[in-house]
Coordinates of C-alpha atoms in Angstrom, one line a residue:
Chain A
M845 CA -16.9 -36.5 -11.0
K846 CA -14.4 -34.5 -9.2
H847 CA -14.3 -35.1 -5.5
V848 CA -12.9 -32.7 -2.9
L849 CA -12.2 -33.4 0.7
V850 CA -12.6 -30.2 2.8
T851 CA -11.1 -29.7 6.3
G852 CA -12.4 -26.8 8.4
A853 CA -15.7 -27.1 6.4
A854 CA -17.7 -25.8 9.4
G855 CA -15.4 -22.8 10.0
F856 CA -15.8 -19.2 8.9
I857 CA -14.3 -19.7 5.4
G858 CA -15.5 -23.3 5.0
R859 CA -19.1 -22.4 5.5
A860 CA -18.8 -20.0 2.5
V861 CA -16.8 -22.2 0.2
V862 CA -18.6 -25.6 0.6
P863 CA -22.0 -24.5 -0.9
L864 CA -20.1 -22.9 -3.7
L865 CA -18.2 -26.1 -4.5
A866 CA -21.4 -28.1 -4.3
A867 CA -23.2 -25.7 -6.7
E868 CA -20.2 -26.0 -9.1
G869 CA -20.8 -29.8 -9.2
W870 CA -18.1 -31.0 -6.9
R871 CA -18.7 -34.0 -4.8
V872 CA -17.8 -32.6 -1.3
S873 CA -16.6 -34.6 1.7
A874 CA -15.7 -33.0 4.9
I875 CA -13.6 -33.9 7.9
S876 CA -14.6 -32.6 11.3
R877 CA -14.0 -33.6 14.9
R878 CA -17.7 -32.7 15.6
P879 CA -19.8 -32.6 12.4
P880 CA -22.5 -30.0 12.8
A881 CA -25.9 -31.2 13.9
A882 CA -27.6 -29.5 11.0
G883 CA -25.2 -30.5 8.2
Q884 CA -24.9 -28.5 5.1
P885 CA -26.8 -30.1 2.1
A886 CA -24.7 -32.0 -0.4
I887 CA -21.9 -32.7 1.9
D888 CA -20.6 -35.9 3.4
W889 CA -19.5 -35.5 6.9
H890 CA -16.8 -37.7 8.5
A891 CA -16.1 -37.4 12.2
V892 CA -12.3 -37.6 12.4
D893 CA -9.8 -35.7 14.6
L894 CA -7.0 -34.5 12.2
F895 CA -4.6 -34.9 15.1
D896 CA -5.3 -38.6 14.9
T897 CA -3.1 -39.1 11.8
T898 CA -3.8 -42.8 11.5
A899 CA -7.5 -42.4 11.5
T900 CA -7.2 -39.5 9.1
A901 CA -4.9 -41.5 6.7
D902 CA -7.4 -44.4 6.8
L903 CA -10.3 -42.2 5.9
V904 CA -8.4 -40.5 3.1
G905 CA -7.4 -43.9 1.8
R906 CA -11.0 -45.0 1.7
L907 CA -12.4 -41.8 0.2
R908 CA -9.6 -41.4 -2.4
P909 CA -10.6 -37.7 -3.2
S910 CA -9.2 -36.2 -6.3
H911 CA -8.8 -32.8 -4.6
L912 CA -8.1 -31.6 -1.1
L913 CA -9.0 -28.2 0.4
H914 CA -7.3 -27.9 3.8
L915 CA -8.7 -25.0 5.8
A916 CA -8.6 -26.4 9.3
W917 CA -6.3 -24.8 11.9
N918 CA -6.5 -23.2 15.3
T919 CA -8.1 -19.8 14.6
E920 CA -9.4 -19.0 18.0
H921 CA -9.5 -15.2 18.2
G922 CA -6.7 -13.6 20.2
R923 CA -5.2 -17.1 21.1
F924 CA -4.0 -18.5 17.8
W925 CA -1.0 -16.3 17.2
Q926 CA 1.1 -17.8 19.9
A927 CA -0.8 -21.0 20.7
P928 CA 1.5 -24.0 21.2
D929 CA -0.8 -26.3 19.2
N930 CA 0.3 -24.4 16.0
L931 CA 3.0 -27.1 15.9
R932 CA 0.5 -29.9 16.1
W933 CA -1.4 -28.3 13.3
M934 CA 1.8 -28.2 11.2
S935 CA 2.4 -31.9 11.8
A936 CA -1.2 -32.9 11.2
S937 CA -1.3 -30.9 8.0
L938 CA 1.8 -32.5 6.6
S939 CA 0.5 -35.9 7.5
L940 CA -2.8 -35.2 5.8
L941 CA -1.0 -33.9 2.7
L942 CA 1.2 -37.0 2.5
A943 CA -1.8 -39.3 3.0
F944 CA -3.7 -37.4 0.2
A945 CA -0.7 -37.8 -2.2
E946 CA -0.4 -41.5 -1.3
A947 CA -4.1 -42.0 -2.0
G948 CA -3.5 -40.7 -5.5
G949 CA -4.8 -37.1 -4.9
T950 CA -4.1 -34.8 -7.9
R951 CA -4.4 -31.3 -6.3
A952 CA -4.2 -29.8 -2.9
V953 CA -5.1 -26.3 -2.0
V954 CA -4.1 -25.2 1.5
A955 CA -4.8 -22.1 3.5
G956 CA -1.7 -20.2 4.5
T957 CA -1.7 -16.7 5.9
C958 CA -0.5 -13.2 5.2
A959 CA 1.4 -13.5 8.6
E960 CA 4.0 -15.5 6.7
Y961 CA 5.4 -12.3 5.2
D962 CA 7.7 -9.8 6.8
W963 CA 5.0 -7.3 7.6
R964 CA 7.6 -4.4 7.8
H965 CA 7.4 -4.5 4.0
G966 CA 3.7 -3.9 4.0
F967 CA 2.9 -4.6 0.3
C968 CA 3.1 -8.4 0.1
Q969 CA 3.9 -10.0 -3.2
E970 CA 4.4 -13.7 -3.5
D971 CA 7.7 -13.7 -5.4
I972 CA 9.3 -10.5 -4.0
T973 CA 8.4 -9.8 -0.4
P974 CA 10.6 -11.6 2.2
C975 CA 8.9 -14.0 4.6
M976 CA 9.7 -13.4 8.3
P977 CA 6.7 -14.2 10.5
H978 CA 6.4 -12.4 13.9
S979 CA 4.2 -15.1 15.4
L980 CA 4.3 -18.8 16.1
Y981 CA 1.2 -19.1 13.9
G982 CA 3.0 -17.4 11.0
E983 CA 6.1 -19.5 11.5
A984 CA 4.1 -22.7 11.6
K985 CA 2.1 -21.9 8.5
L986 CA 5.3 -20.8 6.6
A987 CA 7.1 -24.0 7.6
T988 CA 4.1 -26.1 6.6
G989 CA 3.9 -24.5 3.2
R990 CA 7.6 -24.9 2.5
L991 CA 7.8 -28.5 3.7
A992 CA 4.6 -29.4 1.8
A993 CA 6.0 -28.0 -1.4
R994 CA 9.1 -30.1 -0.9
L995 CA 7.3 -33.3 0.1
L996 CA 4.9 -33.1 -2.8
A997 CA 7.4 -31.9 -5.4
D998 CA 7.9 -35.3 -7.1
S999 CA 4.7 -36.9 -6.0
G1000 CA 2.5 -36.0 -9.0
T1001 CA 0.2 -34.1 -6.5
Q1002 CA -0.1 -30.4 -7.3
L1003 CA 0.0 -27.9 -4.5
A1004 CA -1.4 -24.3 -4.3
W1005 CA -0.6 -22.4 -1.1
A1006 CA -3.1 -19.6 -0.4
R1007 CA -1.9 -16.7 1.8
V1008 CA -5.2 -15.4 3.2
F1009 CA -5.3 -11.7 4.2
F1010 CA -8.2 -10.3 6.3
P1011 CA -11.4 -12.1 5.6
Y1012 CA -14.6 -10.5 7.0
G1013 CA -18.3 -11.0 6.6
P1014 CA -21.2 -13.0 8.1
G1015 CA -20.0 -15.5 10.7
E1016 CA -16.7 -13.8 11.6
A1017 CA -15.6 -14.2 15.2
G1018 CA -17.3 -11.6 17.4
G1019 CA -14.1 -10.3 18.9
R1020 CA -12.5 -9.2 15.7
L1021 CA -12.5 -5.6 14.4
I1022 CA -15.6 -5.4 12.3
P1023 CA -18.0 -7.5 14.6
S1024 CA -16.7 -5.7 17.7
V1025 CA -17.4 -2.3 16.1
I1026 CA -20.9 -3.4 15.1
R1027 CA -21.5 -4.8 18.6
A1028 CA -20.3 -1.6 20.3
M1029 CA -22.6 0.5 18.1
A1030 CA -25.5 -1.8 18.7
A1031 CA -25.0 -1.8 22.5
G1032 CA -24.8 2.0 22.6
E1033 CA -21.2 1.8 23.9
A1034 CA -18.4 4.1 22.9
V1035 CA -16.5 2.9 19.8
R1036 CA -12.9 3.1 21.0
C1037 CA -10.3 2.9 18.2
S1038 CA -6.6 3.5 17.5
H1039 CA -5.8 6.4 15.2
G1040 CA -7.2 4.4 12.4
R1041 CA -4.6 5.4 9.8
Q1042 CA -3.4 1.8 9.3
Y1043 CA -4.2 0.4 5.8
R1044 CA -5.3 -3.2 5.7
D1045 CA -6.5 -5.6 3.0
F1046 CA -10.1 -6.8 3.8
L1047 CA -11.8 -9.3 1.6
H1048 CA -15.4 -10.4 2.0
V1049 CA -15.6 -14.1 2.9
Q1050 CA -17.7 -14.8 -0.2
D1051 CA -14.8 -13.5 -2.4
V1052 CA -12.4 -15.6 -0.3
A1053 CA -14.6 -18.6 -1.2
T1054 CA -14.6 -17.9 -4.9
A1055 CA -10.8 -17.5 -4.8
F1056 CA -10.4 -21.0 -3.1
A1057 CA -12.8 -22.5 -5.7
Q1058 CA -10.7 -20.9 -8.5
L1059 CA -7.5 -22.3 -7.0
L1060 CA -9.1 -25.8 -6.9
R1061 CA -9.9 -25.6 -10.6
A1062 CA -6.7 -24.1 -11.8
P1063 CA -3.6 -26.1 -12.7
D1064 CA -1.1 -23.5 -11.4
Q1065 CA 1.1 -24.3 -8.4
G1066 CA 2.9 -22.2 -5.9
V1067 CA 1.9 -19.4 -3.6
F1068 CA -1.2 -17.2 -4.2
N1069 CA -2.3 -14.3 -2.1
I1070 CA -6.1 -14.3 -1.4
A1071 CA -6.7 -10.6 -0.9
S1072 CA -8.6 -7.7 -2.3
G1073 CA -5.5 -5.8 -3.4
T1074 CA -7.3 -2.7 -2.1
P1075 CA -5.8 -0.7 0.8
V1076 CA -8.5 0.5 3.2
S1077 CA -7.8 2.4 6.4
L1078 CA -9.3 1.2 9.6
R1079 CA -10.8 4.7 10.0
Q1080 CA -12.7 4.2 6.7
I1081 CA -14.0 0.8 7.9
V1082 CA -15.3 2.3 11.2
L1083 CA -16.8 5.4 9.5
T1084 CA -18.4 3.3 6.8
L1085 CA -20.0 1.0 9.4
A1086 CA -21.3 4.0 11.3
R1087 CA -22.8 5.5 8.1
L1088 CA -24.4 2.2 7.0
A1089 CA -25.8 1.5 10.5
G1090 CA -27.1 5.0 10.8
W1091 CA -25.1 5.3 14.0
A1092 CA -25.2 8.9 15.4
G1093 CA -22.1 8.6 17.6
T1094 CA -18.5 9.7 17.1
P1095 CA -15.8 7.0 17.0
D1096 CA -13.1 7.8 19.5
F1097 CA -10.1 7.6 17.2
G1098 CA -6.8 7.6 19.2
A1099 CA -8.3 6.1 22.3
I1100 CA -6.3 2.9 21.8
A1101 CA -2.5 3.1 21.5
V1102 CA -0.8 1.4 18.5
P1103 CA 2.2 -0.8 19.1
D1104 CA 5.5 0.6 17.8
D1105 CA 5.7 -2.2 15.2
D1106 CA 2.2 -1.9 14.0
P1107 CA 2.5 -1.9 10.2
P1108 CA 1.1 1.3 8.6
L1109 CA 0.1 -0.7 5.5
L1110 CA -0.5 -4.4 4.9
V1111 CA -1.9 -5.2 1.5
G1112 CA -1.7 -8.2 -0.7
D1113 CA -0.8 -8.1 -4.4
I1114 CA -3.4 -10.1 -6.3
R1115 CA -1.9 -10.2 -9.8
R1116 CA -1.2 -14.0 -9.5
L1117 CA -4.8 -14.7 -8.6
R1118 CA -6.2 -12.3 -11.2
A1119 CA -4.1 -14.1 -13.8
L1120 CA -6.2 -17.2 -13.1
G1121 CA -9.4 -15.2 -14.0
W1122 CA -10.5 -14.5 -10.4
Q1123 CA -11.5 -11.0 -9.2
P1124 CA -13.1 -9.7 -6.1
T1125 CA -16.8 -8.8 -6.7
L1126 CA -18.0 -7.1 -3.5
A1127 CA -17.1 -3.5 -3.0
L1128 CA -16.3 -2.6 0.6
D1129 CA -19.6 -0.8 1.1
D1130 CA -21.6 -3.7 -0.1
G1131 CA -19.6 -6.2 1.9
L1132 CA -20.0 -4.2 5.1
A1133 CA -23.7 -3.7 4.4
D1134 CA -24.1 -7.5 4.0
T1135 CA -22.3 -8.0 7.3
L1136 CA -24.6 -5.6 9.1
T1137 CA -27.7 -7.2 7.6
H1138 CA -26.5 -10.6 8.8
W1139 CA -25.8 -9.2 12.2
R1140 CA -29.2 -7.7 12.6
H1141 CA -30.9 -10.9 11.5
H1142 CA -29.0 -12.9 14.1
H1143 CA -29.2 -10.3 16.9
P1144 CA -32.7 -8.8 16.3
S1145 CA -32.9 -7.6 19.9
R1146 CA -30.0 -5.2 19.5
S1147 CA -30.7 -1.6 18.5
L1148 CA -28.9 -1.4 15.1
Chain B
M1347 CA 18.2 35.8 11.1
K1348 CA 18.2 32.5 9.3
H1349 CA 19.0 32.8 5.7
V1350 CA 18.1 30.1 3.2
L1351 CA 19.4 29.8 -0.3
V1352 CA 16.8 28.1 -2.6
T1353 CA 17.5 26.5 -5.9
G1354 CA 14.6 25.7 -8.3
A1355 CA 12.7 28.5 -6.6
A1356 CA 10.8 29.2 -9.8
G1357 CA 9.8 25.6 -10.2
F1358 CA 6.6 23.8 -9.3
I1359 CA 7.6 23.1 -5.7
G1360 CA 9.8 26.2 -5.3
R1361 CA 6.9 28.5 -6.1
A1362 CA 4.9 26.9 -3.2
V1363 CA 7.7 26.8 -0.7
V1364 CA 9.3 30.2 -1.1
P1365 CA 6.3 32.3 0.1
L1366 CA 5.9 30.0 3.0
L1367 CA 9.5 30.4 4.1
A1368 CA 9.3 34.2 3.7
A1369 CA 6.1 34.2 5.8
E1370 CA 7.9 32.1 8.5
G1371 CA 10.5 34.9 8.7
W1372 CA 13.4 33.4 6.7
R1373 CA 15.6 35.6 4.6
V1374 CA 15.3 33.9 1.2
S1375 CA 17.9 34.0 -1.6
A1376 CA 17.3 32.2 -4.9
I1377 CA 19.6 31.0 -7.6
S1378 CA 18.2 30.8 -11.1
R1379 CA 19.6 30.8 -14.6
R1380 CA 16.8 33.1 -15.6
P1381 CA 15.2 34.9 -12.6
P1382 CA 11.5 35.4 -13.4
A1383 CA 10.6 38.9 -14.7
A1384 CA 7.9 39.2 -12.0
G1385 CA 10.0 38.1 -9.0
Q1386 CA 8.3 36.8 -5.9
P1387 CA 8.2 39.3 -3.1
A1388 CA 10.7 39.0 -0.3
I1389 CA 13.1 37.0 -2.4
D1390 CA 16.6 37.9 -3.6
W1391 CA 17.2 36.6 -7.1
H1392 CA 20.7 35.7 -8.2
A1393 CA 21.2 34.8 -11.9
V1394 CA 23.7 31.9 -11.8
D1395 CA 23.9 28.7 -13.9
L1396 CA 24.3 25.9 -11.4
F1397 CA 26.3 24.0 -14.0
D1398 CA 28.9 26.8 -13.7
T1399 CA 30.3 25.5 -10.5
T1400 CA 32.9 28.3 -10.0
A1401 CA 30.3 31.1 -10.3
T1402 CA 28.0 29.1 -8.0
A1403 CA 30.7 28.6 -5.4
D1404 CA 31.6 32.3 -5.6
L1405 CA 28.0 33.3 -5.0
V1406 CA 27.5 30.9 -2.1
G1407 CA 30.8 32.2 -0.5
R1408 CA 29.5 35.8 -0.8
L1409 CA 26.0 35.0 0.5
R1410 CA 27.1 32.6 3.3
P1411 CA 23.5 31.3 3.8
S1412 CA 22.9 29.3 7.0
H1413 CA 20.6 26.9 5.2
L1414 CA 20.3 25.5 1.7
L1415 CA 17.1 24.1 0.0
H1416 CA 18.2 22.4 -3.2
L1417 CA 15.2 21.7 -5.4
A1418 CA 16.7 22.4 -8.9
W1419 CA 17.0 19.5 -11.3
N1420 CA 15.8 18.5 -14.8
T1421 CA 12.1 17.8 -14.3
E1422 CA 11.0 18.2 -17.9
H1423 CA 7.9 15.9 -18.2
G1424 CA 8.5 12.7 -20.1
R1425 CA 12.2 13.6 -20.7
F1426 CA 13.8 13.7 -17.3
W1427 CA 13.7 9.9 -16.6
Q1428 CA 16.5 9.0 -19.0
A1429 CA 18.0 12.5 -19.9
P1430 CA 21.8 12.4 -20.0
D1431 CA 22.0 15.7 -18.1
N1432 CA 20.9 13.8 -14.9
L1433 CA 24.7 13.2 -14.5
R1434 CA 25.4 16.9 -14.8
W1435 CA 22.8 17.6 -12.2
M1436 CA 24.5 15.1 -9.9
S1437 CA 27.9 16.8 -10.3
A1438 CA 26.4 20.3 -10.0
S1439 CA 24.5 19.3 -6.8
L1440 CA 27.5 17.8 -5.1
S1441 CA 29.6 20.9 -6.0
L1442 CA 26.9 23.1 -4.6
L1443 CA 26.7 21.1 -1.4
L1444 CA 30.4 21.2 -0.9
A1445 CA 30.5 25.0 -1.5
F1446 CA 27.7 25.4 1.0
A1447 CA 29.6 23.4 3.6
E1448 CA 32.8 25.3 3.0
A1449 CA 30.9 28.6 3.4
G1450 CA 29.9 27.5 6.9
G1451 CA 26.3 26.4 6.0
T1452 CA 24.7 24.5 8.9
R1453 CA 21.9 22.6 7.2
A1454 CA 21.0 21.4 3.7
V1455 CA 17.7 19.9 2.6
V1456 CA 17.8 18.3 -0.8
A1457 CA 15.0 17.0 -3.0
G1458 CA 15.5 13.3 -3.8
T1459 CA 12.8 11.1 -5.4
C1460 CA 10.7 8.1 -4.7
A1461 CA 12.3 6.7 -7.9
E1462 CA 15.3 5.9 -5.8
Y1463 CA 13.4 2.9 -4.3
D1464 CA 13.0 -0.5 -5.8
W1465 CA 9.4 0.0 -6.9
R1466 CA 8.7 -3.7 -6.9
H1467 CA 8.3 -3.4 -3.2
G1468 CA 5.6 -0.8 -3.5
F1469 CA 5.4 0.5 0.1
C1470 CA 8.5 2.6 0.5
Q1471 CA 10.1 3.0 3.9
E1472 CA 13.3 4.9 4.4
D1473 CA 15.1 2.3 6.5
I1474 CA 13.6 -0.9 5.1
T1475 CA 12.9 -0.8 1.5
P1476 CA 15.8 -1.5 -0.8
C1477 CA 16.9 1.1 -3.3
M1478 CA 17.1 0.0 -6.9
P1479 CA 16.2 2.7 -9.4
H1480 CA 14.8 1.8 -12.8
S1481 CA 15.8 5.1 -14.4
L1482 CA 18.9 7.2 -14.9
Y1483 CA 17.0 10.0 -13.0
G1484 CA 16.5 7.7 -10.0
E1485 CA 20.1 6.4 -10.2
A1486 CA 21.5 9.9 -10.3
K1487 CA 19.4 11.2 -7.4
L1488 CA 20.3 8.1 -5.3
A1489 CA 24.0 8.5 -6.0
T1490 CA 23.8 12.2 -5.2
G1491 CA 22.1 11.5 -1.9
R1492 CA 24.6 8.8 -0.9
L1493 CA 27.7 10.8 -1.9
A1494 CA 26.4 13.9 -0.3
A1495 CA 25.8 12.1 3.0
R1496 CA 29.4 10.8 2.9
L1497 CA 30.9 14.1 1.8
L1498 CA 29.1 16.1 4.5
A1499 CA 29.5 13.5 7.3
D1500 CA 32.3 15.2 9.1
S1501 CA 31.8 18.7 7.9
G1502 CA 29.4 20.0 10.6
T1503 CA 26.8 20.6 7.9
Q1504 CA 23.6 18.7 8.5
L1505 CA 21.9 16.9 5.6
A1506 CA 18.2 15.9 5.2
W1507 CA 17.4 14.0 2.0
A1508 CA 13.8 14.2 1.0
R1509 CA 12.3 11.6 -1.3
V1510 CA 9.4 13.3 -3.0
F1511 CA 6.5 11.1 -4.2
F1512 CA 3.8 12.5 -6.5
P1513 CA 3.2 16.2 -6.0
Y1514 CA 0.2 17.7 -7.7
G1515 CA -1.6 21.0 -7.6
P1516 CA -1.6 24.4 -9.3
G1517 CA 1.3 24.8 -11.7
E1518 CA 1.9 21.1 -12.3
A1519 CA 3.3 20.5 -15.8
G1520 CA 0.4 20.1 -18.2
G1521 CA 1.4 16.7 -19.6
R1522 CA 1.2 14.9 -16.2
L1523 CA -1.8 12.8 -15.2
I1524 CA -4.0 15.2 -13.3
P1525 CA -3.6 18.2 -15.6
S1526 CA -4.0 16.0 -18.7
V1527 CA -7.3 14.6 -17.4
I1528 CA -8.5 18.1 -16.6
R1529 CA -7.5 19.3 -20.1
A1530 CA -9.2 16.4 -21.8
M1531 CA -12.4 17.0 -19.9
A1532 CA -12.3 20.7 -20.7
A1533 CA -11.7 20.1 -24.3
G1534 CA -14.6 17.6 -24.6
E1535 CA -12.2 14.9 -25.6
A1536 CA -12.4 11.3 -24.5
V1537 CA -10.6 10.6 -21.2
R1538 CA -8.5 7.6 -22.1
C1539 CA -7.0 5.7 -19.1
S1540 CA -5.3 2.5 -18.1
H1541 CA -7.3 0.1 -15.9
G1542 CA -6.8 2.6 -13.1
R1543 CA -6.3 0.1 -10.3
Q1544 CA -2.8 1.3 -9.6
Y1545 CA -2.4 2.9 -6.2
R1546 CA -0.2 5.9 -5.9
D1547 CA 0.8 8.5 -3.3
F1548 CA -0.3 12.0 -4.3
L1549 CA 0.5 15.0 -2.2
H1550 CA -0.7 18.5 -2.8
V1551 CA 2.2 20.9 -3.5
Q1552 CA 1.2 23.0 -0.6
D1553 CA 1.7 20.1 1.7
V1554 CA 5.0 19.3 -0.1
A1555 CA 6.0 22.9 0.8
T1556 CA 5.2 22.6 4.5
A1557 CA 7.2 19.4 4.6
F1558 CA 10.2 21.0 3.1
A1559 CA 9.8 23.9 5.6
Q1560 CA 9.6 21.5 8.4
L1561 CA 12.8 19.7 7.2
L1562 CA 14.6 23.0 7.2
R1563 CA 13.7 23.8 10.8
A1564 CA 14.3 20.3 12.2
P1565 CA 17.7 19.1 13.4
D1566 CA 17.2 15.5 12.2
Q1567 CA 19.4 14.1 9.4
G1568 CA 19.0 11.3 7.0
V1569 CA 16.3 10.3 4.5
F1570 CA 12.7 11.4 4.8
N1571 CA 9.8 10.6 2.5
I1572 CA 7.7 13.5 1.4
A1573 CA 4.4 11.8 0.7
S1574 CA 0.8 11.5 1.9
G1575 CA 1.1 8.0 3.2
T1576 CA -2.4 7.5 1.6
P1577 CA -2.9 5.0 -1.2
V1578 CA -5.2 6.4 -3.9
S1579 CA -6.1 4.5 -7.1
L1580 CA -5.7 6.4 -10.4
R1581 CA -9.4 5.4 -11.0
Q1582 CA -10.4 7.3 -7.9
I1583 CA -8.3 10.3 -9.1
V1584 CA -10.1 10.4 -12.4
L1585 CA -13.6 9.8 -11.0
T1586 CA -13.1 12.4 -8.4
L1587 CA -12.0 15.0 -11.0
A1588 CA -15.0 14.1 -13.1
R1589 CA -17.3 14.6 -10.2
L1590 CA -15.8 17.9 -9.0
A1591 CA -15.8 19.2 -12.6
G1592 CA -19.4 18.2 -13.2
W1593 CA -18.1 16.3 -16.2
A1594 CA -20.9 14.1 -17.7
G1595 CA -18.7 11.7 -19.7
T1596 CA -17.4 8.3 -18.9
P1597 CA -13.7 7.8 -18.5
D1598 CA -12.4 5.0 -20.8
F1599 CA -10.7 2.8 -18.3
G1600 CA -8.6 0.1 -19.9
A1601 CA -8.0 2.1 -23.1
I1602 CA -4.3 2.4 -22.4
A1603 CA -2.2 -0.7 -21.8
V1604 CA -0.1 -0.9 -18.6
P1605 CA 3.5 -2.1 -18.8
D1606 CA 4.2 -5.4 -17.3
D1607 CA 6.4 -3.9 -14.6
D1608 CA 4.0 -1.1 -13.7
P1609 CA 3.8 -1.3 -9.9
P1610 CA 0.3 -2.0 -8.5
L1611 CA 1.0 0.1 -5.5
L1612 CA 3.5 2.9 -4.8
V1613 CA 3.1 4.6 -1.4
G1614 CA 5.5 6.3 0.9
D1615 CA 5.7 5.7 4.6
I1616 CA 5.5 9.0 6.4
R1617 CA 6.2 8.0 10.0
R1618 CA 9.6 9.7 10.0
L1619 CA 8.2 13.0 8.7
R1620 CA 5.2 12.8 11.1
A1621 CA 7.7 12.3 14.0
L1622 CA 8.9 15.8 13.2
G1623 CA 5.4 17.2 13.8
W1624 CA 4.4 17.5 10.1
Q1625 CA 1.2 16.1 8.7
P1626 CA -0.6 16.5 5.4
T1627 CA -3.5 19.0 5.6
L1628 CA -5.3 18.8 2.3
A1629 CA -7.6 15.8 1.7
L1630 CA -7.6 14.6 -1.9
D1631 CA -11.0 16.1 -2.7
D1632 CA -9.9 19.5 -1.5
G1633 CA -6.6 19.3 -3.2
L1634 CA -8.2 18.3 -6.5
A1635 CA -10.9 21.0 -6.2
D1636 CA -8.1 23.6 -5.6
T1637 CA -6.3 22.3 -8.7
L1638 CA -9.5 22.6 -10.8
T1639 CA -10.2 26.1 -9.5
H1640 CA -6.7 27.2 -10.4
W1641 CA -7.0 25.6 -13.9
R1642 CA -10.3 27.4 -14.6
H1643 CA -8.9 30.7 -13.4
H1644 CA -5.9 30.4 -15.8
H1645 CA -7.9 28.9 -18.7
P1646 CA -11.2 30.7 -18.5
S1647 CA -12.0 30.1 -22.2
R1648 CA -12.2 26.4 -21.7
S1649 CA -15.5 24.8 -20.9
L1650 CA -14.9 23.3 -17.4

């Protein structure tokens, strides 16, 4: 039986991917500093701090998983871009990957980020677009991916590095664009926006999960964008949410200034991932409707 | 009074821009090998072959226009990409620009093409995206633009080089995407398409015309994309046409194979043009509706 060790299993993406892997027949183990009180079914929790590299290596040596899905990182909204602990996450991630390879692991799939690319280019393709991060987070992820590829090159352990674009959906941090628009509408507050002409690449977390599951199964190595490949303007996101929510207000486009270096378009090419047989399944309207439904269920006192 | 000499005035873009310039108070002169029988009002036609550089220089020396709008080139659908006469157009264009500068011209605006960019990058920005044409047409336009900038650098004649993306609208050549879809629907034929997931940048010819008019008025030099900045999938184009036409059929997406190097996204950044005060005015639905209306008016016997 294939056995995957998942880090970040209690996080936004982890919560979507773990049940999927369990349903696909994987034995799933998870590392967490604080395993959730109500654990997910079919998952083995192990309380380890990834920054404790000795304890982590011991655990990996005991579990001897065939696969590793490494999602854990600092993702605290608004803080993670320049947080100094990005460097600790880099070290911890490389230690984890080495321990996994030494324990005979066959395949590791690791979450990178679209922030590794030079965003000035806008349309991000794995083999063509230059990498030039504009944040410590992007630099640390990029360095981790490059060092990991080199460290694992002759180890017999495969590596797929997944550059994740803009995941959204149930459970996304409340301060991010989509939840914050939903909250403002629900609270009867003004919805203040930038001009909204920026095109971004949003992918529902359920499709992010199937992409990671596909990358675990595939034999292919290298860098893969996890994205929708579909440019959507922020204006369209906000207007679609307003329509789906039956919100009668008018979003205040232009109320928030846009930085000079704000990229007008940021979209991932998904030909590499499509070539593995994956494709996104949730259209934007359906994904946003699902997000709204989840929000209403969890915040029934609000007015939406 | 400002006096603009327009080449290609009888072409697809020229027919849209000339009335606009006349309405803005320009004196408009036009060069054409064969001036149209029913000339446009307020336009001075001059029958000259641009390949006859002596006759062209003589005319320019007599007219002494303050401005030049050079649109003429080989644009024969399906042929222009690799046509050998792209090289003759390059020479003729450079000769025209030199004659214009020698006759005291103050500002030239010349139609370049999005095919000057390296299309693998997809999101095309004047100052960032590398140029690497994949066609003789693109190479000849790129060389013309670069040589022109150098030749005019110390001449006192300003140069704006406009890279035009995908113009559409009334009068577009019948073999191109939008007219051919309209014709197939009207003829009751199957609408055979590729997968349709390619994103392109379509701009209604009326907005192309206002962009050229803006570039004639502005003092800024260099390269400017003329584009919508809005990624639209070919699938959306076809489905929107079907809806607007009330066509009851089902487009056959996937019937036509896509070449391996077909770019998944090809969009122009329009921040430089926006900074001049220009913006596109026709939403895609309105632009396509206008195109359909024009088509019905000119082909009343067809069924749409």
